[in-house]
Amino acid sequence: MIEPIRPDTGSVTILDQRALPDAIRYWRCDTADEVVQAIQTLAVRGAPAIGIAGLYALWLEAEALRGRDDFWTLLEEAKDRVRVARPTAVNLQWAVDRAWKAVRDSERDEVPSLLRQAADRLAKQEQARNTRMAEWGAQNLTPGSRVLTHCNTGSLATVGMGTALGVIREGFRRGLVERVWVDETRPLLQGARLTAWELLQDGIPATLITDNAAASLMARGLVDVVLVGADRICANGDTANKIGTYSLAVLAHYHHVPFYVAAPVSTIDLALDQGDQIPIEERSHDEVRTIRGTVVAPQEVSVFNPAFDVTPGYLVSGIITDVGVLHQPYHTSISALVDAIHAEP
Ligand code: MRU
């Protein structure tokens, strides 16, 4: 399996996703600030993966501060920098807050190893969650399914078999998936560069489409189900995911195509009632003015570049989690999950 994050002794090596698929390039991060930079530049990306990377960042910082009198002050400052490195995916804040709560009353000397253990444990938990989610999700696929997906929700984004892509992998293994339509996912092309790459490696039939081809495919009856991931799910089922997800949900609704979100319970944010409370990251304008370094628009044109959008829960046919598939009304089915969300240490 692809390893997007590889911890070592005293460093964390990131598979630099910006270079894929042209080159396999690694970035050895020796400090927390380097990991934060890797998260912000999308060298490491995807909601569960940035949660794990965030914990390794905290571990590196705690190691670097060992023995200092201002250990707690500086570690807390680093914690605050890490947790906001990317604002939309709740997994990062969630992972950092939980780890902080677990170590803040510990002996100073124990903190580095406690944080390292927390990061290793979270990586294992996310892998296990992916596997369970894939099993639940595959039960919703019918033989011959032509699945449309958006962005990258695979091993690169999760350290496991993936969320939506994990369901696709398991569905293919069971002989249920005939083809995957891969949205290229402008502006940063996570679908074209990363999802296509992962699917080809697994020998799963994949066809790349431009984002604006989805409507035409659905109108022609070529899509049986849409499967996407999530960066944050509110208590009412409203879901933030890569920009372009909402338009797919609207199209799916119009064409009577089931639209499923696959996400571990760590992506559910019970503190938010509805989608307009989710902070939406806006990214550099040059991501839109250029494609992989090539200028495709006038330098002076103004740009709006939200990295995520929010799909209302009422457009979501089901939320595939690691503890089962949730259905509408989501405020009921999600609130029944409170125990599962808070269960793991
Ligand atoms: O900006 P990215 O590439 O980090 O966005 C990733 C997504 O939107 C994924 O769909 C989401 O994180 C779920 S991945 C398991």
Coordinates of C-alpha atoms and ligand atoms in Angstrom, one line a residue:
M1 CA 0.0 0.0 0.0
I2 CA 1.1 3.6 -0.7
E3 CA 2.5 5.2 2.4
P4 CA 1.9 9.0 2.3
I5 CA 3.5 9.5 5.8
R6 CA 6.4 7.6 7.1
P7 CA 7.6 8.4 10.6
D8 CA 11.2 7.6 11.5
T9 CA 13.3 8.4 14.6
G10 CA 13.4 12.2 14.8
S11 CA 11.8 12.9 11.5
V12 CA 8.7 12.3 9.3
T13 CA 9.0 11.6 5.6
I14 CA 6.1 12.8 3.5
L15 CA 5.4 11.4 0.0
D16 CA 5.2 14.8 -1.8
Q17 CA 1.8 14.6 -3.5
R18 CA 2.5 17.8 -5.5
A19 CA 5.0 15.9 -7.7
L20 CA 2.6 13.0 -8.5
P21 CA 2.2 11.3 -10.8
D22 CA 5.3 12.5 -12.8
A23 CA 7.7 11.8 -9.9
I24 CA 7.9 9.9 -6.7
R25 CA 9.5 12.5 -4.4
Y26 CA 9.9 12.4 -0.7
W27 CA 10.2 15.3 1.8
R28 CA 11.9 14.6 5.1
C29 CA 10.5 16.9 7.7
D30 CA 12.7 17.4 10.8
T31 CA 10.6 20.1 12.4
A32 CA 6.9 20.7 13.2
D33 CA 7.0 23.8 11.0
E34 CA 8.1 21.8 8.0
V35 CA 5.2 19.4 8.5
V36 CA 2.9 22.4 8.8
Q37 CA 4.3 23.7 5.5
A38 CA 3.8 20.3 3.9
I39 CA 0.2 20.4 5.1
Q40 CA -0.4 23.9 3.8
T41 CA 1.2 23.3 0.4
L42 CA -0.7 20.0 0.0
A43 CA 2.4 17.9 -0.1
V44 CA 0.3 15.9 2.3
R45 CA -3.4 16.2 2.0
G46 CA -6.8 14.6 2.6
A47 CA -8.7 15.0 5.8
P48 CA -7.6 11.9 7.7
A49 CA -4.0 12.2 6.5
I50 CA -3.6 15.7 7.7
G51 CA -4.9 14.8 11.1
I52 CA -2.1 12.2 11.4
A53 CA 0.5 14.5 10.0
G54 CA -0.5 17.1 12.6
L55 CA 0.2 14.7 15.4
Y56 CA 3.6 13.9 14.0
A57 CA 4.3 17.6 13.9
L58 CA 3.4 17.9 17.6
W59 CA 5.7 15.0 18.4
L60 CA 8.6 16.6 16.5
E61 CA 8.1 19.8 18.4
A62 CA 7.9 18.1 21.7
E63 CA 11.2 16.3 20.9
A64 CA 12.8 19.6 19.9
L65 CA 11.7 21.3 23.2
R66 CA 12.9 18.5 25.5
G67 CA 14.5 19.7 28.7
R68 CA 13.5 23.4 28.1
D69 CA 11.9 25.4 30.9
D70 CA 9.5 27.0 28.5
F71 CA 8.5 23.5 27.1
W72 CA 4.8 23.9 27.7
T73 CA 4.5 27.5 26.5
L74 CA 6.3 26.7 23.2
L75 CA 4.5 23.4 22.7
E76 CA 1.1 25.0 23.2
E77 CA 2.1 27.7 20.6
A78 CA 3.1 25.0 18.2
K79 CA -0.2 23.1 18.9
D80 CA -2.1 26.3 18.0
R81 CA -0.2 26.7 14.7
V82 CA -0.6 23.0 13.7
R83 CA -4.4 22.8 14.4
V84 CA -5.2 25.7 12.0
A85 CA -2.8 24.7 9.2
R86 CA -5.8 23.9 7.1
P87 CA -9.2 25.1 8.4
T88 CA -11.9 23.0 6.7
A89 CA -11.1 19.4 7.5
V90 CA -12.1 18.9 11.1
N91 CA -9.8 15.8 11.4
L92 CA -6.8 18.1 12.0
Q93 CA -8.3 20.0 14.9
W94 CA -9.9 16.9 16.3
A95 CA -6.7 14.9 16.3
V96 CA -4.6 17.8 17.8
D97 CA -7.2 18.7 20.5
R98 CA -7.6 15.1 21.6
A99 CA -3.8 14.5 21.8
W100 CA -3.4 17.8 23.7
K101 CA -6.0 16.9 26.2
A102 CA -4.4 13.5 26.7
V103 CA -0.9 14.9 27.4
R104 CA -1.3 18.3 29.0
D105 CA -1.3 16.9 32.5
S106 CA 1.6 14.5 31.9
E107 CA 5.2 14.7 33.1
R108 CA 7.2 16.9 30.6
D109 CA 9.7 14.2 29.8
E110 CA 7.0 11.7 28.9
V111 CA 5.2 14.0 26.4
P112 CA 7.3 13.4 23.3
S113 CA 6.8 9.6 23.4
L114 CA 3.1 10.0 24.3
L115 CA 2.6 12.2 21.3
R116 CA 4.5 9.8 19.0
Q117 CA 2.3 6.9 20.3
A118 CA -0.8 9.0 19.8
A119 CA 0.2 9.6 16.1
D120 CA 1.0 6.0 15.5
R121 CA -2.2 4.9 17.1
L122 CA -4.3 7.3 15.1
A123 CA -2.7 6.1 11.8
K124 CA -3.7 2.5 12.8
Q125 CA -7.2 3.6 13.8
E126 CA -7.7 5.4 10.5
Q127 CA -6.6 2.3 8.6
A128 CA -9.0 0.1 10.5
R129 CA -11.8 2.7 10.0
N130 CA -11.1 2.7 6.2
T131 CA -11.4 -1.1 6.1
R132 CA -14.7 -1.1 8.0
M133 CA -16.1 1.7 5.9
A134 CA -15.2 -0.1 2.7
E135 CA -17.1 -3.2 3.9
W136 CA -20.2 -1.1 4.8
G137 CA -20.0 0.9 1.6
A138 CA -19.6 -2.1 -0.7
Q139 CA -23.0 -3.4 0.5
N140 CA -24.6 -0.4 -1.2
L141 CA -23.1 -1.2 -4.6
T142 CA -24.9 -3.3 -7.2
P143 CA -23.2 -5.5 -9.8
G144 CA -22.0 -3.6 -12.8
S145 CA -21.8 -0.2 -10.9
R146 CA -20.3 2.7 -12.8
V147 CA -19.1 5.0 -10.0
L148 CA -18.3 8.6 -10.4
T149 CA -15.8 10.1 -7.8
H150 CA -14.3 13.5 -7.1
C151 CA -10.9 14.6 -5.8
N152 CA -8.7 12.0 -4.1
T153 CA -10.0 9.9 -1.2
G154 CA -7.5 7.0 -1.5
S155 CA -4.5 5.8 0.4
L156 CA -2.8 9.1 -0.3
A157 CA -5.5 10.9 1.6
T158 CA -6.0 8.5 4.4
V159 CA -3.0 6.2 5.0
G160 CA -5.4 3.2 4.6
M161 CA -7.4 1.9 1.7
G162 CA -9.3 5.2 1.4
T163 CA -12.8 6.5 2.2
A164 CA -14.8 6.7 -1.1
L165 CA -11.9 5.1 -2.9
G166 CA -11.8 2.3 -0.2
V167 CA -15.4 1.6 -1.0
I168 CA -14.6 1.5 -4.7
R169 CA -11.6 -0.8 -4.0
E170 CA -13.7 -3.2 -2.0
G171 CA -16.6 -3.0 -4.5
F172 CA -14.2 -3.9 -7.3
R173 CA -12.7 -6.8 -5.2
R174 CA -16.3 -8.2 -4.9
G175 CA -16.9 -7.8 -8.7
L176 CA -19.4 -5.0 -8.3
V177 CA -17.6 -2.1 -9.9
E178 CA -17.4 -2.0 -13.7
R179 CA -15.9 1.4 -14.1
V180 CA -14.8 4.5 -12.2
W181 CA -15.4 7.9 -13.7
V182 CA -12.7 10.1 -12.3
D183 CA -13.4 13.9 -12.1
E184 CA -10.1 15.7 -12.8
T185 CA -10.9 18.1 -9.9
R186 CA -9.6 21.6 -10.9
P187 CA -7.8 23.6 -9.8
L188 CA -5.2 21.2 -8.3
L189 CA -6.2 18.1 -10.2
Q190 CA -6.3 15.6 -7.3
G191 CA -8.6 13.4 -9.4
A192 CA -6.4 13.4 -12.6
R193 CA -3.1 13.2 -10.8
L194 CA -3.8 11.1 -7.7
T195 CA -7.0 9.1 -8.0
A196 CA -6.3 8.0 -11.6
W197 CA -2.8 7.0 -10.4
E198 CA -4.1 5.0 -7.5
L199 CA -6.8 3.2 -9.6
L200 CA -4.4 2.3 -12.4
Q201 CA -2.0 0.8 -9.8
D202 CA -4.9 -1.4 -8.6
G203 CA -6.0 -2.4 -12.1
I204 CA -9.4 -0.9 -11.6
P205 CA -11.0 0.4 -14.9
A206 CA -10.8 4.2 -14.6
T207 CA -11.8 6.9 -17.1
L208 CA -10.8 10.4 -16.5
I209 CA -13.3 13.2 -17.3
T210 CA -13.3 16.9 -17.0
D211 CA -15.3 18.2 -14.1
N212 CA -17.9 19.7 -16.4
A213 CA -18.5 16.4 -18.2
A214 CA -20.4 14.9 -15.2
A215 CA -23.9 16.3 -16.2
S216 CA -23.6 14.9 -19.7
L217 CA -22.6 11.4 -18.4
M218 CA -25.5 11.4 -16.0
A219 CA -28.0 12.5 -18.7
R220 CA -26.8 9.6 -20.8
G221 CA -27.4 7.1 -18.0
L222 CA -23.7 6.3 -17.6
V223 CA -23.4 6.9 -13.9
D224 CA -25.0 4.5 -11.4
V225 CA -23.7 6.1 -8.2
V226 CA -21.6 9.0 -7.0
L227 CA -19.2 8.3 -4.2
V228 CA -17.2 11.1 -2.5
G229 CA -15.3 11.8 0.7
A230 CA -15.7 14.5 3.2
D231 CA -13.7 17.1 5.1
R232 CA -16.3 17.9 7.7
I233 CA -19.9 16.7 8.3
C234 CA -22.2 18.7 10.5
A235 CA -24.8 17.3 12.9
N236 CA -27.5 17.7 10.2
G237 CA -25.5 15.9 7.5
D238 CA -24.3 19.0 5.7
T239 CA -21.0 18.0 4.2
A240 CA -17.9 20.0 3.2
N241 CA -15.8 18.4 0.6
K242 CA -13.6 19.4 -2.4
I243 CA -15.0 22.2 -4.5
G244 CA -17.3 20.7 -7.1
T245 CA -18.8 18.2 -4.8
Y246 CA -22.0 20.2 -4.3
S247 CA -22.6 20.5 -8.1
L248 CA -22.3 16.7 -8.4
A249 CA -24.9 16.3 -5.6
V250 CA -27.3 18.6 -7.4
L251 CA -26.7 16.8 -10.7
A252 CA -27.2 13.4 -9.0
H253 CA -30.4 14.6 -7.4
Y254 CA -31.7 15.9 -10.8
H255 CA -30.8 12.6 -12.6
H256 CA -32.0 10.3 -9.8
V257 CA -28.5 8.9 -9.2
P258 CA -27.6 7.9 -5.6
F259 CA -25.1 10.2 -4.0
Y260 CA -23.0 8.8 -1.1
V261 CA -20.5 10.4 1.2
A262 CA -17.9 8.0 2.8
A263 CA -16.1 9.3 5.9
P264 CA -14.9 8.0 9.2
V265 CA -16.7 9.2 12.3
S266 CA -13.6 11.4 13.0
T267 CA -14.9 13.6 10.2
I268 CA -18.2 14.3 11.9
D269 CA -18.2 17.6 13.8
L270 CA -21.1 17.5 16.3
A271 CA -20.2 21.0 17.4
L272 CA -21.6 22.4 14.2
D273 CA -25.3 22.3 13.5
Q274 CA -25.3 23.1 9.9
G275 CA -23.0 23.7 6.9
D276 CA -22.9 27.5 6.8
Q277 CA -20.8 27.3 10.1
I278 CA -18.0 25.4 8.4
P279 CA -14.9 27.5 7.7
I280 CA -14.1 27.3 4.0
E281 CA -10.5 27.6 3.1
E282 CA -9.7 30.0 0.3
R283 CA -6.5 29.3 -1.5
S284 CA -4.0 31.2 -3.7
H285 CA -5.3 32.8 -6.8
D286 CA -2.4 31.4 -8.8
E287 CA -3.8 27.9 -8.3
V288 CA -6.6 29.0 -10.8
R289 CA -4.5 31.2 -13.0
T290 CA -2.1 28.4 -13.7
I291 CA -2.1 24.7 -14.3
R292 CA 0.9 23.0 -12.8
G293 CA 3.0 26.1 -13.3
T294 CA 1.7 27.0 -16.8
V295 CA -0.1 30.3 -17.0
V296 CA -3.6 29.8 -18.4
A297 CA -5.2 33.2 -17.6
P298 CA -4.2 36.9 -17.6
Q299 CA -2.1 37.5 -14.5
E300 CA -4.2 40.5 -13.6
V301 CA -7.6 38.7 -13.7
S302 CA -9.3 38.5 -10.4
V303 CA -9.9 35.0 -9.0
F304 CA -12.1 33.4 -6.4
N305 CA -10.7 30.1 -5.2
P306 CA -12.6 28.4 -2.4
A307 CA -11.1 24.9 -1.9
F308 CA -14.3 23.3 -0.6
D309 CA -18.0 23.6 -0.9
V310 CA -20.9 22.4 1.3
T311 CA -23.5 19.8 0.1
P312 CA -26.7 20.0 2.1
G313 CA -27.5 16.8 3.9
Y314 CA -30.9 16.5 2.1
L315 CA -29.0 15.8 -1.2
V316 CA -27.0 13.0 0.4
S317 CA -28.5 9.5 -0.1
G318 CA -26.4 8.0 2.7
I319 CA -23.2 8.6 4.8
I320 CA -21.0 5.6 4.8
T321 CA -19.0 5.5 8.1
D322 CA -16.9 3.0 9.8
V323 CA -19.8 2.1 12.1
G324 CA -22.5 1.7 9.5
V325 CA -24.4 3.6 6.8
L326 CA -26.4 6.6 8.0
H327 CA -29.6 7.8 6.4
Q328 CA -31.8 10.8 6.6
P329 CA -32.9 12.4 8.9
Y330 CA -29.2 12.9 9.7
H331 CA -29.7 14.9 12.9
T332 CA -31.2 11.7 14.3
S333 CA -28.8 9.1 12.8
I334 CA -25.7 11.2 13.5
S335 CA -26.7 12.0 17.1
A336 CA -27.1 8.2 17.7
L337 CA -23.3 8.0 16.9
V338 CA -22.1 10.2 19.7
D339 CA -20.7 7.3 21.6
A340 CA -18.8 5.9 18.6
I341 CA -17.3 9.3 17.9
H342 CA -16.0 9.7 21.4
A343 CA -15.2 6.0 22.0
E344 CA -11.5 5.6 20.9
P345 CA -8.8 7.0 23.2
Ligands
MRU1 O1 -7.6 19.9 -0.6 P1 -7.5 18.4 -0.4 O2 -6.9 17.7 -1.5 O3 -6.9 18.1 1.0 O4 -9.0 17.9 -0.3 C1 -9.3 16.6 0.0 C2 -10.8 16.3 -0.1 O5 -11.6 17.1 -0.4 C3 -11.2 14.8 0.1 O6 -12.3 14.5 -0.6 C4 -11.5 14.7 1.6 O7 -10.4 15.1 2.4 C5 -11.8 13.4 2.0 S1 -10.4 12.3 1.8 C6 -10.5 11.0 2.6

